[in-house]
Coordinates of C-alpha atoms in Angstrom, one line a residue:
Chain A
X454 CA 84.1 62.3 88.0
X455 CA 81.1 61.1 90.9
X456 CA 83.3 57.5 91.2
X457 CA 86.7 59.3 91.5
X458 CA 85.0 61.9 94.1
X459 CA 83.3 58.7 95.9
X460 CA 86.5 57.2 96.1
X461 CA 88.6 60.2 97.2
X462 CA 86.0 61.6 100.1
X463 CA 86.0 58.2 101.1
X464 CA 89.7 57.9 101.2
X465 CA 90.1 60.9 103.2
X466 CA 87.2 59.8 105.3
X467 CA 89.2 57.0 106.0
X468 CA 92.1 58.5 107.1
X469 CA 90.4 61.1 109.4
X470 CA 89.1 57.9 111.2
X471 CA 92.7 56.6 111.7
X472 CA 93.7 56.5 115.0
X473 CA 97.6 57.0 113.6
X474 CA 96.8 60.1 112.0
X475 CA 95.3 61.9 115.2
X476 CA 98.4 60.4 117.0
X477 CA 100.2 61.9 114.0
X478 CA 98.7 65.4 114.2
X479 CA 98.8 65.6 117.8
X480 CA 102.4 64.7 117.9
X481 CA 103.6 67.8 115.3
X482 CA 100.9 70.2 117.3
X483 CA 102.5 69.8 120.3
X484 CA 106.3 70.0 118.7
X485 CA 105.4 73.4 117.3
X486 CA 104.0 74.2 120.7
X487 CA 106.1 72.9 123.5
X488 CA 109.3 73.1 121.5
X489 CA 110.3 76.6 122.8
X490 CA 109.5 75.7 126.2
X491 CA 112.3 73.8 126.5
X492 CA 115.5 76.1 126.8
X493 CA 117.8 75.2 124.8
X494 CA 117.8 78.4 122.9
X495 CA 119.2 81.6 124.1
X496 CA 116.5 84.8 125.5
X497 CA 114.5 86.4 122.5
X498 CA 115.2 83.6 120.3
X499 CA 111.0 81.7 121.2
X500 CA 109.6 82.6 118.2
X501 CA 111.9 81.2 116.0
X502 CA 112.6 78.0 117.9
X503 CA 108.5 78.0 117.4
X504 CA 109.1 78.8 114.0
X505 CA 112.0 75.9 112.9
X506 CA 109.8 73.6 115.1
X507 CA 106.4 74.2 113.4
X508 CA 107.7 73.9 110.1
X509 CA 110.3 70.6 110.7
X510 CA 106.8 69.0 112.4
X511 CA 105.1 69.9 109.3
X512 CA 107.9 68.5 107.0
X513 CA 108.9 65.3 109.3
X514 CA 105.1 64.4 110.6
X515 CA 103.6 65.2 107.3
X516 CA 105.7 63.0 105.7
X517 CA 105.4 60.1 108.3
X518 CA 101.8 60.8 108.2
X519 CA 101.6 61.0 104.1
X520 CA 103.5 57.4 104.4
X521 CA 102.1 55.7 106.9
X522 CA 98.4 56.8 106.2
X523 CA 98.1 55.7 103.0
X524 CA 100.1 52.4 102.9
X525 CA 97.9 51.7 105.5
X526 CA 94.6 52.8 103.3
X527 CA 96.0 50.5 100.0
X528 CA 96.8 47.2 102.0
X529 CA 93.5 47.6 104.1
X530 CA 91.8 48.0 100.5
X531 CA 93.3 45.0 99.2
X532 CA 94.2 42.7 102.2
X533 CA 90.1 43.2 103.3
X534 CA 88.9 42.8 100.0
X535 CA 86.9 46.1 99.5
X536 CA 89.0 46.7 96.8
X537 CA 87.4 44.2 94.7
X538 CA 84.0 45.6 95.6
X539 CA 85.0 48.9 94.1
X540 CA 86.7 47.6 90.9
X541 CA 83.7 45.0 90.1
X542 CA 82.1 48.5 89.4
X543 CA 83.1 50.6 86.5
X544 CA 86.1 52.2 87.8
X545 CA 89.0 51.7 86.1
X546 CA 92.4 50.3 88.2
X547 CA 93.8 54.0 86.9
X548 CA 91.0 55.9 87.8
X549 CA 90.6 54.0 91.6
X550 CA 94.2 54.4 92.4
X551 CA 94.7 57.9 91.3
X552 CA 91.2 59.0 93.6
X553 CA 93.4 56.9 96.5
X554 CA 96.1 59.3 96.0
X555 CA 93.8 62.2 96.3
X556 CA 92.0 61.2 98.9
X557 CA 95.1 60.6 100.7
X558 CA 96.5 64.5 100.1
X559 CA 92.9 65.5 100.9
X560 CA 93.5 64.3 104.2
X561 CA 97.4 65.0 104.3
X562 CA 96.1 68.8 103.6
X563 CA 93.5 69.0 106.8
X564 CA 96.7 67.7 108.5
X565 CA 99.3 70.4 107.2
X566 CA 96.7 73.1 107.6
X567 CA 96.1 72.0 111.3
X568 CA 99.5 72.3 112.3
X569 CA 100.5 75.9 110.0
X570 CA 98.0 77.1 112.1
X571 CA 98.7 76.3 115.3
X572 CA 102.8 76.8 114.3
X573 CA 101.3 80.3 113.2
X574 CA 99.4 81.1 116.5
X575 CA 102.8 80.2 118.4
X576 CA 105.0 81.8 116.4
X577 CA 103.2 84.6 116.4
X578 CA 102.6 84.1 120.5
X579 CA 106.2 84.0 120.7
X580 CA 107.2 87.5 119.2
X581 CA 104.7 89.5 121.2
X582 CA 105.6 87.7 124.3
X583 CA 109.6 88.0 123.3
X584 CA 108.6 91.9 123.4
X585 CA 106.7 92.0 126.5
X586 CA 109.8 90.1 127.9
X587 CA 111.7 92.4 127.1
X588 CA 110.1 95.6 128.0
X589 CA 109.0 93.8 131.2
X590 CA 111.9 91.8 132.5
X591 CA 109.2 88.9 133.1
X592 CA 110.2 86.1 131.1
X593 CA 107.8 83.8 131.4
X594 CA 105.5 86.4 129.5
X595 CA 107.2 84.5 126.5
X596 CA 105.0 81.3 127.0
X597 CA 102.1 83.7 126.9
X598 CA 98.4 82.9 126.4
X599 CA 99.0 81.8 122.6
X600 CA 100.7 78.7 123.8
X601 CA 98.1 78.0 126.6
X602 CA 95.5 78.5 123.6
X603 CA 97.1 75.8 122.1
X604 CA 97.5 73.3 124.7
X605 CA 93.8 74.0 125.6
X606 CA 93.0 73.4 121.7
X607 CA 94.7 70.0 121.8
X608 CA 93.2 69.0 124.8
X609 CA 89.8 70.4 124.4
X610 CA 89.9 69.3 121.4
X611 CA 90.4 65.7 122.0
X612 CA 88.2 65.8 125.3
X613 CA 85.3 67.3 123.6
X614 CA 85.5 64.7 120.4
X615 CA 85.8 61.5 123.2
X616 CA 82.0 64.1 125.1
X617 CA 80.4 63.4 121.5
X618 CA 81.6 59.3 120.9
X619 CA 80.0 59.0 124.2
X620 CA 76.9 60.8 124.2
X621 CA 76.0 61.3 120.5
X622 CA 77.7 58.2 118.9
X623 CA 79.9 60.5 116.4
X624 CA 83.0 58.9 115.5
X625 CA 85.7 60.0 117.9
X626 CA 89.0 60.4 115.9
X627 CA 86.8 62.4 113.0
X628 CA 85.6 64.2 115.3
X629 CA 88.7 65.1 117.1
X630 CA 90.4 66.2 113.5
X631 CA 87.7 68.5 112.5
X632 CA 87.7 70.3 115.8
X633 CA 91.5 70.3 116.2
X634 CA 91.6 71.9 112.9
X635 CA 88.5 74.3 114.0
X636 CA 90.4 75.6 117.1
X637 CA 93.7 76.2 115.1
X638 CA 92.0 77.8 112.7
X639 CA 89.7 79.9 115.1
X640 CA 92.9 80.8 117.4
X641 CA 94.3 82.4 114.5
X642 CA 91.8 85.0 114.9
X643 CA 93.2 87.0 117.6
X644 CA 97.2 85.8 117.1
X645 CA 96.8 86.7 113.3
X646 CA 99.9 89.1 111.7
X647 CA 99.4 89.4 108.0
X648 CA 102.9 89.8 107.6
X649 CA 104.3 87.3 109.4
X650 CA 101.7 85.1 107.4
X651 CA 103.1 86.4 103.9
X652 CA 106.2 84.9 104.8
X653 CA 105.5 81.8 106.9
X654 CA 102.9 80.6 104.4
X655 CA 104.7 79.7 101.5
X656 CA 107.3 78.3 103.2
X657 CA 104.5 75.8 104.9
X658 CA 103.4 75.4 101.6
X659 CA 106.5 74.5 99.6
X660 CA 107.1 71.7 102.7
X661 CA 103.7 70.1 101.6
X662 CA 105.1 69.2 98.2
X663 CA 107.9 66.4 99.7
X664 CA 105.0 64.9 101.6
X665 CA 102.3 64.7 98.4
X666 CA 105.9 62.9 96.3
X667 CA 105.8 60.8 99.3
X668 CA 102.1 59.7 98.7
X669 CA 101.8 58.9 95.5
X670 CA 105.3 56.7 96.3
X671 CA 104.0 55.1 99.4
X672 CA 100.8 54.3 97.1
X673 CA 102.9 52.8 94.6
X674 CA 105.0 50.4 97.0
X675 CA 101.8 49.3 98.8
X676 CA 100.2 48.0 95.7
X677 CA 103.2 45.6 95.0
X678 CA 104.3 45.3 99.0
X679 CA 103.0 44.0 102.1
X680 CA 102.2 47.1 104.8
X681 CA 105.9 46.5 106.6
X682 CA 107.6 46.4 103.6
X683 CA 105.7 49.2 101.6
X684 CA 106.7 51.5 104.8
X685 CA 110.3 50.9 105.0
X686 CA 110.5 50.7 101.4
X687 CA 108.8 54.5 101.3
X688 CA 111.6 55.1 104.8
X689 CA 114.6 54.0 102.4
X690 CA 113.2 56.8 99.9
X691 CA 112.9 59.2 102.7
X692 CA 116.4 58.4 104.1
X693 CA 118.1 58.6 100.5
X694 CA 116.0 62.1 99.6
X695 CA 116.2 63.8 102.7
X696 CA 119.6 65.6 102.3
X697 CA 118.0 66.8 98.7
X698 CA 115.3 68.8 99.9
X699 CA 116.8 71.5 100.7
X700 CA 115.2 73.1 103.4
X701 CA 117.6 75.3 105.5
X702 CA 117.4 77.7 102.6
X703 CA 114.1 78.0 104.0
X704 CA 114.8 78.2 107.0
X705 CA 117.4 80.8 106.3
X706 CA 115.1 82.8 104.4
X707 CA 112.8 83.4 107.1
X708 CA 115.5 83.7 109.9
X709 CA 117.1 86.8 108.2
X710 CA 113.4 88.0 108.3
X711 CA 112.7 88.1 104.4
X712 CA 109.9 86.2 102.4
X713 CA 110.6 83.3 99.6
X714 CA 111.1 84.9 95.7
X715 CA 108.4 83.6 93.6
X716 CA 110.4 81.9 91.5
X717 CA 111.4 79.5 94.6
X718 CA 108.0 77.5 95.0
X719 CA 107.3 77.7 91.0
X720 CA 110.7 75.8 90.5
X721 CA 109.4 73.7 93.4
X722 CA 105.9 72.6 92.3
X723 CA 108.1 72.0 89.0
X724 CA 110.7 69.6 90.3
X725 CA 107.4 67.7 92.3
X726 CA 105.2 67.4 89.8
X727 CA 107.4 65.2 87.6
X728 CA 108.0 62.6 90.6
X729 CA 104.4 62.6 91.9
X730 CA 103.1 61.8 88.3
X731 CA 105.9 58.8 87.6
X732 CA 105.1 57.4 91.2
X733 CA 101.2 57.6 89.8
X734 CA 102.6 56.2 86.6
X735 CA 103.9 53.1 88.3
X736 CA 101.3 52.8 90.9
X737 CA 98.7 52.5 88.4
X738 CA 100.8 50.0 86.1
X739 CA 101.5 48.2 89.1
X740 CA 97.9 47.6 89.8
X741 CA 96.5 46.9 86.1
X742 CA 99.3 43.7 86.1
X743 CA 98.3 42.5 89.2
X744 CA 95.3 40.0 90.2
X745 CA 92.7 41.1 92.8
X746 CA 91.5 38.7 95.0
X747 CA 93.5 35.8 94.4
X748 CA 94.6 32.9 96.4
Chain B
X49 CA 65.0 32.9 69.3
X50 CA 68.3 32.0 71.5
X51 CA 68.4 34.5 74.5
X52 CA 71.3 37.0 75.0
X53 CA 74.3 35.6 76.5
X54 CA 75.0 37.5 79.6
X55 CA 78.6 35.4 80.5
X56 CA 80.5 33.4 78.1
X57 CA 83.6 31.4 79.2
X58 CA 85.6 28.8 76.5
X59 CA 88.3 26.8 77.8
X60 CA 88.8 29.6 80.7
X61 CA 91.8 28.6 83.1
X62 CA 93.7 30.0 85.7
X63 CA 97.1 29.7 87.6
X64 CA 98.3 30.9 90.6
X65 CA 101.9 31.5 90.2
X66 CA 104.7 32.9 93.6
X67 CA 106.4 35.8 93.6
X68 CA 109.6 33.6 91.8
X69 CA 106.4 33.0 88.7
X70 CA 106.2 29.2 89.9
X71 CA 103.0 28.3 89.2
X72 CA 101.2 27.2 92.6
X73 CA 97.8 26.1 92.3
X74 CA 95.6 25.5 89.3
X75 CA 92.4 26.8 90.1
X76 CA 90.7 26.4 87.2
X77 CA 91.0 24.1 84.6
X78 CA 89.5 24.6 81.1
X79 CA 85.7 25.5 81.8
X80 CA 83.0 26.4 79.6
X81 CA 80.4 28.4 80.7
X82 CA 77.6 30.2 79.3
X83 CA 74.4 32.2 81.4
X84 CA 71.5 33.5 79.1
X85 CA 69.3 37.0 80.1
X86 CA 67.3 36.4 82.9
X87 CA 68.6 32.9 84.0
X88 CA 69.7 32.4 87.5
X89 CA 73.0 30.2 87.4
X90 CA 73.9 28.1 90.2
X91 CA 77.9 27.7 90.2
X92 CA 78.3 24.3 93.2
X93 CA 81.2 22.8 94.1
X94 CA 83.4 21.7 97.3
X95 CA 85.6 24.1 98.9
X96 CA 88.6 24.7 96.9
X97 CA 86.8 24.2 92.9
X98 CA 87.6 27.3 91.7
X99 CA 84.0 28.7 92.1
X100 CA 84.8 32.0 93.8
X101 CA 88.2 32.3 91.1
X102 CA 85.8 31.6 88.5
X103 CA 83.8 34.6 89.6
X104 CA 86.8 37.0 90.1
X105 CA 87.8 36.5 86.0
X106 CA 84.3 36.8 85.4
X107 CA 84.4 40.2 87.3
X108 CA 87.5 40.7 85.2
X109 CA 89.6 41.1 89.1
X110 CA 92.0 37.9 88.0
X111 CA 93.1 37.4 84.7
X112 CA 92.8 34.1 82.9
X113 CA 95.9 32.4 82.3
X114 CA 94.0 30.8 79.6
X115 CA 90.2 30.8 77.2
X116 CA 88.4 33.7 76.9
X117 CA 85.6 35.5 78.7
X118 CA 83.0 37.7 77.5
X119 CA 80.8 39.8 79.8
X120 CA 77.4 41.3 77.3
X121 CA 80.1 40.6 74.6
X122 CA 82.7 42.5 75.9
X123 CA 86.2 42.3 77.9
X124 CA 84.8 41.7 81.4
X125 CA 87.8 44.4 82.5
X126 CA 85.6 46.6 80.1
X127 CA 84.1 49.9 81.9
X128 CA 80.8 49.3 79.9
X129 CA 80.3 45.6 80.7
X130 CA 80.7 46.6 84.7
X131 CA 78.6 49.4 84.5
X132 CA 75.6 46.2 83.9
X133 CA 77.0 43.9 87.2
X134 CA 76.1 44.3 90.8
X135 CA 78.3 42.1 92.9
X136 CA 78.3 40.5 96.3
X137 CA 81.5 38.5 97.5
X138 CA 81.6 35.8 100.0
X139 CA 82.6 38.3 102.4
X140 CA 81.3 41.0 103.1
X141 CA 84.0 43.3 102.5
X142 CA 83.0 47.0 103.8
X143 CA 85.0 49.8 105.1
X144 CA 84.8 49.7 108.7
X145 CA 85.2 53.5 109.4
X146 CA 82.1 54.3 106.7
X147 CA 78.1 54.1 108.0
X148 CA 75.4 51.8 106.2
X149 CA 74.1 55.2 105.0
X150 CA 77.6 56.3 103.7
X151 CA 78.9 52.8 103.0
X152 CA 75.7 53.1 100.2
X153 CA 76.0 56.6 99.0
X154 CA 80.2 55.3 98.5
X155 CA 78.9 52.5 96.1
X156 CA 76.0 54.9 94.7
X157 CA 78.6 57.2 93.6
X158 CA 81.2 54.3 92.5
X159 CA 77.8 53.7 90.4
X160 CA 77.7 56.8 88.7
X161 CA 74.9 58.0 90.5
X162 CA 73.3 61.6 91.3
X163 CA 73.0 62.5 94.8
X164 CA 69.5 62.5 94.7
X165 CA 68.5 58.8 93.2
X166 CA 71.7 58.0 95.8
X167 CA 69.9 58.9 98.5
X168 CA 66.5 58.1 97.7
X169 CA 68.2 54.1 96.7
X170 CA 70.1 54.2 99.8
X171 CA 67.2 54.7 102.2
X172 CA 65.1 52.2 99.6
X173 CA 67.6 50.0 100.5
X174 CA 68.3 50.3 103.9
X175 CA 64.8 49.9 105.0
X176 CA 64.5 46.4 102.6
X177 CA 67.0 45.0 104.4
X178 CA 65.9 46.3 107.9
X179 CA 68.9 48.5 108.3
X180 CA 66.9 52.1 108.9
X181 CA 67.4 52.3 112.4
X182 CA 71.2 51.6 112.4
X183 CA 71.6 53.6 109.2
X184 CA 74.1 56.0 110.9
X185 CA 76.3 53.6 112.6
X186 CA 79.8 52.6 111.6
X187 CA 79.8 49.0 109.5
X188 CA 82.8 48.1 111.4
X189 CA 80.6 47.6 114.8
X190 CA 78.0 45.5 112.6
X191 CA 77.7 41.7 113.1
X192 CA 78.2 39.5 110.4
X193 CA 74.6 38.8 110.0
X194 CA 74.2 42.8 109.5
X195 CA 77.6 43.2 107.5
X196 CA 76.1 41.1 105.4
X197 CA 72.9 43.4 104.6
X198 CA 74.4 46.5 104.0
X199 CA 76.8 43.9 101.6
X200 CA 73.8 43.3 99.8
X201 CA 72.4 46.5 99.8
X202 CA 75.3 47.7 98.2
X203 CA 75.3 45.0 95.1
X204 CA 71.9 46.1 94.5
X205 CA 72.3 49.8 94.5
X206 CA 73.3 50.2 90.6
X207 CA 70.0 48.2 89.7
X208 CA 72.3 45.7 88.1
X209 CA 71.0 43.8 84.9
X210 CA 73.6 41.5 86.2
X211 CA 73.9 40.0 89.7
X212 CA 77.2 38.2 90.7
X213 CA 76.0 36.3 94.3
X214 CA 79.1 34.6 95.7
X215 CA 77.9 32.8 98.5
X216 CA 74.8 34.8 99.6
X217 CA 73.5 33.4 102.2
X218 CA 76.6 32.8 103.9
X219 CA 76.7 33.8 107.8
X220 CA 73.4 34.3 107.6
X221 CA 70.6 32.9 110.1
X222 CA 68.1 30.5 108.7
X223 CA 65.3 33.8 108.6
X224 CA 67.7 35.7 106.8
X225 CA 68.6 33.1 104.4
X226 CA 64.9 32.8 103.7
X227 CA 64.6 36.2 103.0
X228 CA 67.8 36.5 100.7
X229 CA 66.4 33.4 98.7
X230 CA 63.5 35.5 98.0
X231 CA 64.9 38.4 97.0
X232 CA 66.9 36.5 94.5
X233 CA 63.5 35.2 93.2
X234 CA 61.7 38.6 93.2
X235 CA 64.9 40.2 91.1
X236 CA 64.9 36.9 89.3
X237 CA 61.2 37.5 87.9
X238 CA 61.8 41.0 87.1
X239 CA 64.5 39.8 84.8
X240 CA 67.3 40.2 86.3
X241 CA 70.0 37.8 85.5
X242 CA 71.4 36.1 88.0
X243 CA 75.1 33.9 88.8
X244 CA 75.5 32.8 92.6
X245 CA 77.0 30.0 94.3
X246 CA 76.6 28.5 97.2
X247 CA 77.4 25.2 99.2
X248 CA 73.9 25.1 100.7
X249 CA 72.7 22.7 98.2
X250 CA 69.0 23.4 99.3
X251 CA 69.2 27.2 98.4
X252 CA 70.3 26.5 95.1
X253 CA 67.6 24.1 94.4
X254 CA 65.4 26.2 95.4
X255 CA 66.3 29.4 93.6
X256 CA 68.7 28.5 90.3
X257 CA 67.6 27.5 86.9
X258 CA 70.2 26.0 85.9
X259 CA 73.8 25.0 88.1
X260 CA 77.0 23.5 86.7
X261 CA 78.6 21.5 89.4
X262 CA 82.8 21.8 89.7
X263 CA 85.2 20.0 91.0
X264 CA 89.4 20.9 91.0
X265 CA 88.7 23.5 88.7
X266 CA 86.6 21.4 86.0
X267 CA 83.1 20.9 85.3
X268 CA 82.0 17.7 86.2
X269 CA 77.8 18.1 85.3
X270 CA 75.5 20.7 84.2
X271 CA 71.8 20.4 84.2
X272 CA 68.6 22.2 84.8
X273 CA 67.4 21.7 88.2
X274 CA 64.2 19.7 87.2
X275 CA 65.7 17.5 84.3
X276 CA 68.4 16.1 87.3
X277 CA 66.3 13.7 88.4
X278 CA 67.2 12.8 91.9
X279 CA 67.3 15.6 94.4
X280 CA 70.3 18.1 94.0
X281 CA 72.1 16.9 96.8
X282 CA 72.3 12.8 95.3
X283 CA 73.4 14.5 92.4
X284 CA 76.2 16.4 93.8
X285 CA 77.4 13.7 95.6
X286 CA 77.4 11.3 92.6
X287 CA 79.3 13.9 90.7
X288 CA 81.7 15.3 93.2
X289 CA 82.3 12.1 95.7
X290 CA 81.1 11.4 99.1
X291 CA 84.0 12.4 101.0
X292 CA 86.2 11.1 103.3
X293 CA 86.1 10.0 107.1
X294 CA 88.0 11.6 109.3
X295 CA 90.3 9.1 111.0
X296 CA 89.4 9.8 114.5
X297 CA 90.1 6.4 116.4
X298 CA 94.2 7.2 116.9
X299 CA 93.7 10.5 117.9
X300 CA 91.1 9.2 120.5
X301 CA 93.1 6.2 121.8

């Protein structure tokens, strides 16, 4: 298990240093956030605009970032050759392509839980500024301190990661991961609602399981496919399985203020697991038929 | 006694084939090959002789098209024959996000290795190739020179009984080429068994045992370095051609 470990932290490590996936993670954070700033919803209606918006970046960026993260991990392995460094050691093609894929959700995962957290913090935000609203008649109460949390996280964030690439010589985009994910998680603190958690929650986690499907298929394509083509190929996938997924039952769910039934992410986890393991299947058969390293 | 055979290649050959299963190129062309325990093999030849291929099936990355291979007697795509090989290709391919430090404790751990003889290696390591101070730096800011250390480091971290040198000394500056060749002698008379190539003709004359010489895929000579006669470099020459001159004159005029 020590060489599928090596290979997974490394993985991860790999894509926390990608200057796509910050780009990435930025992009849903500030969706969730500055989505209900806009007004194109009617009065009282902020926290689920924040709500649809935290969970469609989760779904659509974790996804793009799922995709393009670890097409982009594969090719670099085999187009620069570090691939064959790894499998001149006793790792098996099976064992090095399936510790890819896990490195890859590894990372995927710091994403997701990144931006349920800040989507939590400004949902959260949103209802106990809707109420203050309300009571008050001052509407920009709304847009209250949880969303200026959030912009602060994201730029803080960012701004203190680019303090320590300049004075300490850490990596900057690592750096910038760990601590947007610190501040999400620490603004939670004082915007945390258990309840609202219990429901938003498994929702955010049932939207993880198209991204890891996505993964182990953008794995797949990039073993037999060039970057561009591995990437649209994984698009075309996207395109033809998007009306499937099913999410405004989700969506309704939550709108009409209930939680999901346990049966709903059980059956889901069960209609993933089946397409994540024959993406791995093919993946892996892909890469024991193929030469590494040749002309 | 006849010593251990470390590599064994019959009648080993490989084609390139396109997407459409044309076949392309044929790299290598029916070679026999065999490396005892504790010999260091010197594998010559121009650019384009199938050396680095050769190395590749040996590392069980490409599949012959044709012959067989045995690595300590096994399937060289076998987990237990790599466990015995420490490789270093002719470029130094690292992953540019990862330190030296974590760049070693990555192929430690791709070794099988417990964190602690990991990290006690990887310092080991770092200081023999002068890479202490810089231990904590990204790879991918590294000049080639360096790239090529931590490359090294990294093919040595398993204690191989095997090393597979494609090209050692290549980007290297003349100190640091001195240096590698004495490594390579220092592993050599511990026992270590060793199969590099190289197109400085001097470095292998001054490190191999033994060196087969290919051309287009085929082995044109084999001999130990002292029963060649003339220096290496005659003999390579005789065997592989002089060349050609470039036709400069029109493109002058």
């Amino acid at each position: 298990m020590r060489k599928f470990f090596a290979i997974a932290r490394a993985t991860a490590l790999e894509m926390a240093c990608e200057p796509l996936a910050l780009l990435l993670t930025l992009s849903a954070m500030a969706l969730a956030v500055l989505t209900p700033v806009m007004h194109y919803h009617q009065f009282g209606e902020a926290s689920r605009m924040a709500r649809d918006a935290g969970l469609s970046a989760l779904l659509v960026f974790g996804i793009a970032y799922g995709v393009f993260c670890t097409v982009k991990s594969i090719r670099r392995e085999i187009d620069s050759g570090t691939i064959e460094m790894a499998l001149a050691h006793s790792v098996s093609r099976a064992q090095f392509f399936l510790a890819k894929i896990a490195g890859a959700a590894i990372a995927y995962f710091v994403f997701a839980a990144t931006v349920a957290s800040v989507s939590l913090i400004v949902v959260n935000g949103a209802e106990i500024g809707g109420r203050i609203a309300k009571r008050t008649g001052d509407v920009a109460a709304v847009f209250g301190p949880s969303r200026v949390f959030a912009l602060v996280a994201m730029v803080g964030g960012v701004a203190f990661a680019a303090v320590l690439n300049r004075f300490c010589r850490f990596r900057f985009t690592l750096s910038a991961t760990v601590l947007l994910l610190g501040l999400s998680v620490v603004g939670l603190v004082p915007y945390f609602d258990a309840k609202l958690a219990a429901r938003f929650l498994p929702v955010a986690a049932e939207l993880t399981l198209p991204a890891l499907v996505f993964i182990a298929a953008s794995a797949a394509f990039a073993v037999r496919w060039r970057e561009n083509a591995a990437t649209t190929a994984a698009g075309g996938l996207f395109l033809a399985a998007m009306p499937l997924l099913g999410n405004y039952y989700l969506s309704d769910v939550l709108s009409k203020g209930g939680s999901l039934p346990l049966w709903h992410p059980a059956l889901a986890v069960l209609a993933t697991l089946p397409s994540i393991a024959a993406f791995a299947w093919l993946g892996v058969s892909l890469l024991e038929g193929r030469d590494v390293g040749g002309t | 006694m006849e010593a251990e055979k470390v590599i064994e290649l019959a009648g080993v050959e490989k084609t390139f084939r396109d997407f459409w299963l044309r076949p392309t190129v044929k790299a290598v062309d029916g070679l026999d090959l065999s490396v005892a325990r504790g010999e260091v093999f010197g594998l010559l030849g121009p650019n384009g002789s199938g050396k680095s291929t050769t190395i590749k099936m040996i590392l069980g990355l490409l599949g012959p098209s044709a012959g067989s291979i045995r690595l300590f007697g096994l399937s060289p795509r076998s987990i237990e024959a790599r466990k015995r090989i420490g490789y270093l290709p002719e470029l130094s391919y690292l992953h540019p996000f990862l330190t030296a430090s974590e760049t070693l404790h990555y192929y430690a751990g791709l070794c099988g290795l417990d964190r602690t003889t990991a990290r006690s290696r990887a310092t080991q390591l770092l200081e023999m190739v002068g890479l202490e101070e810089v231990a904590g730096r990204a790879v991918g800011g590294f000049s080639k020179g360096m790239a090529r250390r931590v490359a090294l480091a990294s093919s040595l971290i398993g204690k191989p009984e095997l090393l597979v040198l494609d090209e050692p000394t290549s980007g290297l500056d003349p100190v640091s080429t001195n240096e590698v060749k004495t490594l390579v002698k220092t592993l050599a008379r511990g026992g270590m068994t060793i199969l590099m190539t190289s197109h400085l003709l001097a470095d292998a004359e001054d490190v191999c045992g033994r060196v087969m010489i290919v051309n287009h895929g085929k082995a044109v000579a084999e001999g130990r370095i002292g029963e060649i006669g003339s220096s290496l470099n005659e003999f390579f020459l005789a065997k592989v051609g002089e060349g050609r001159d470039f036709k400069v004159a029109p493109f002058l005029q």
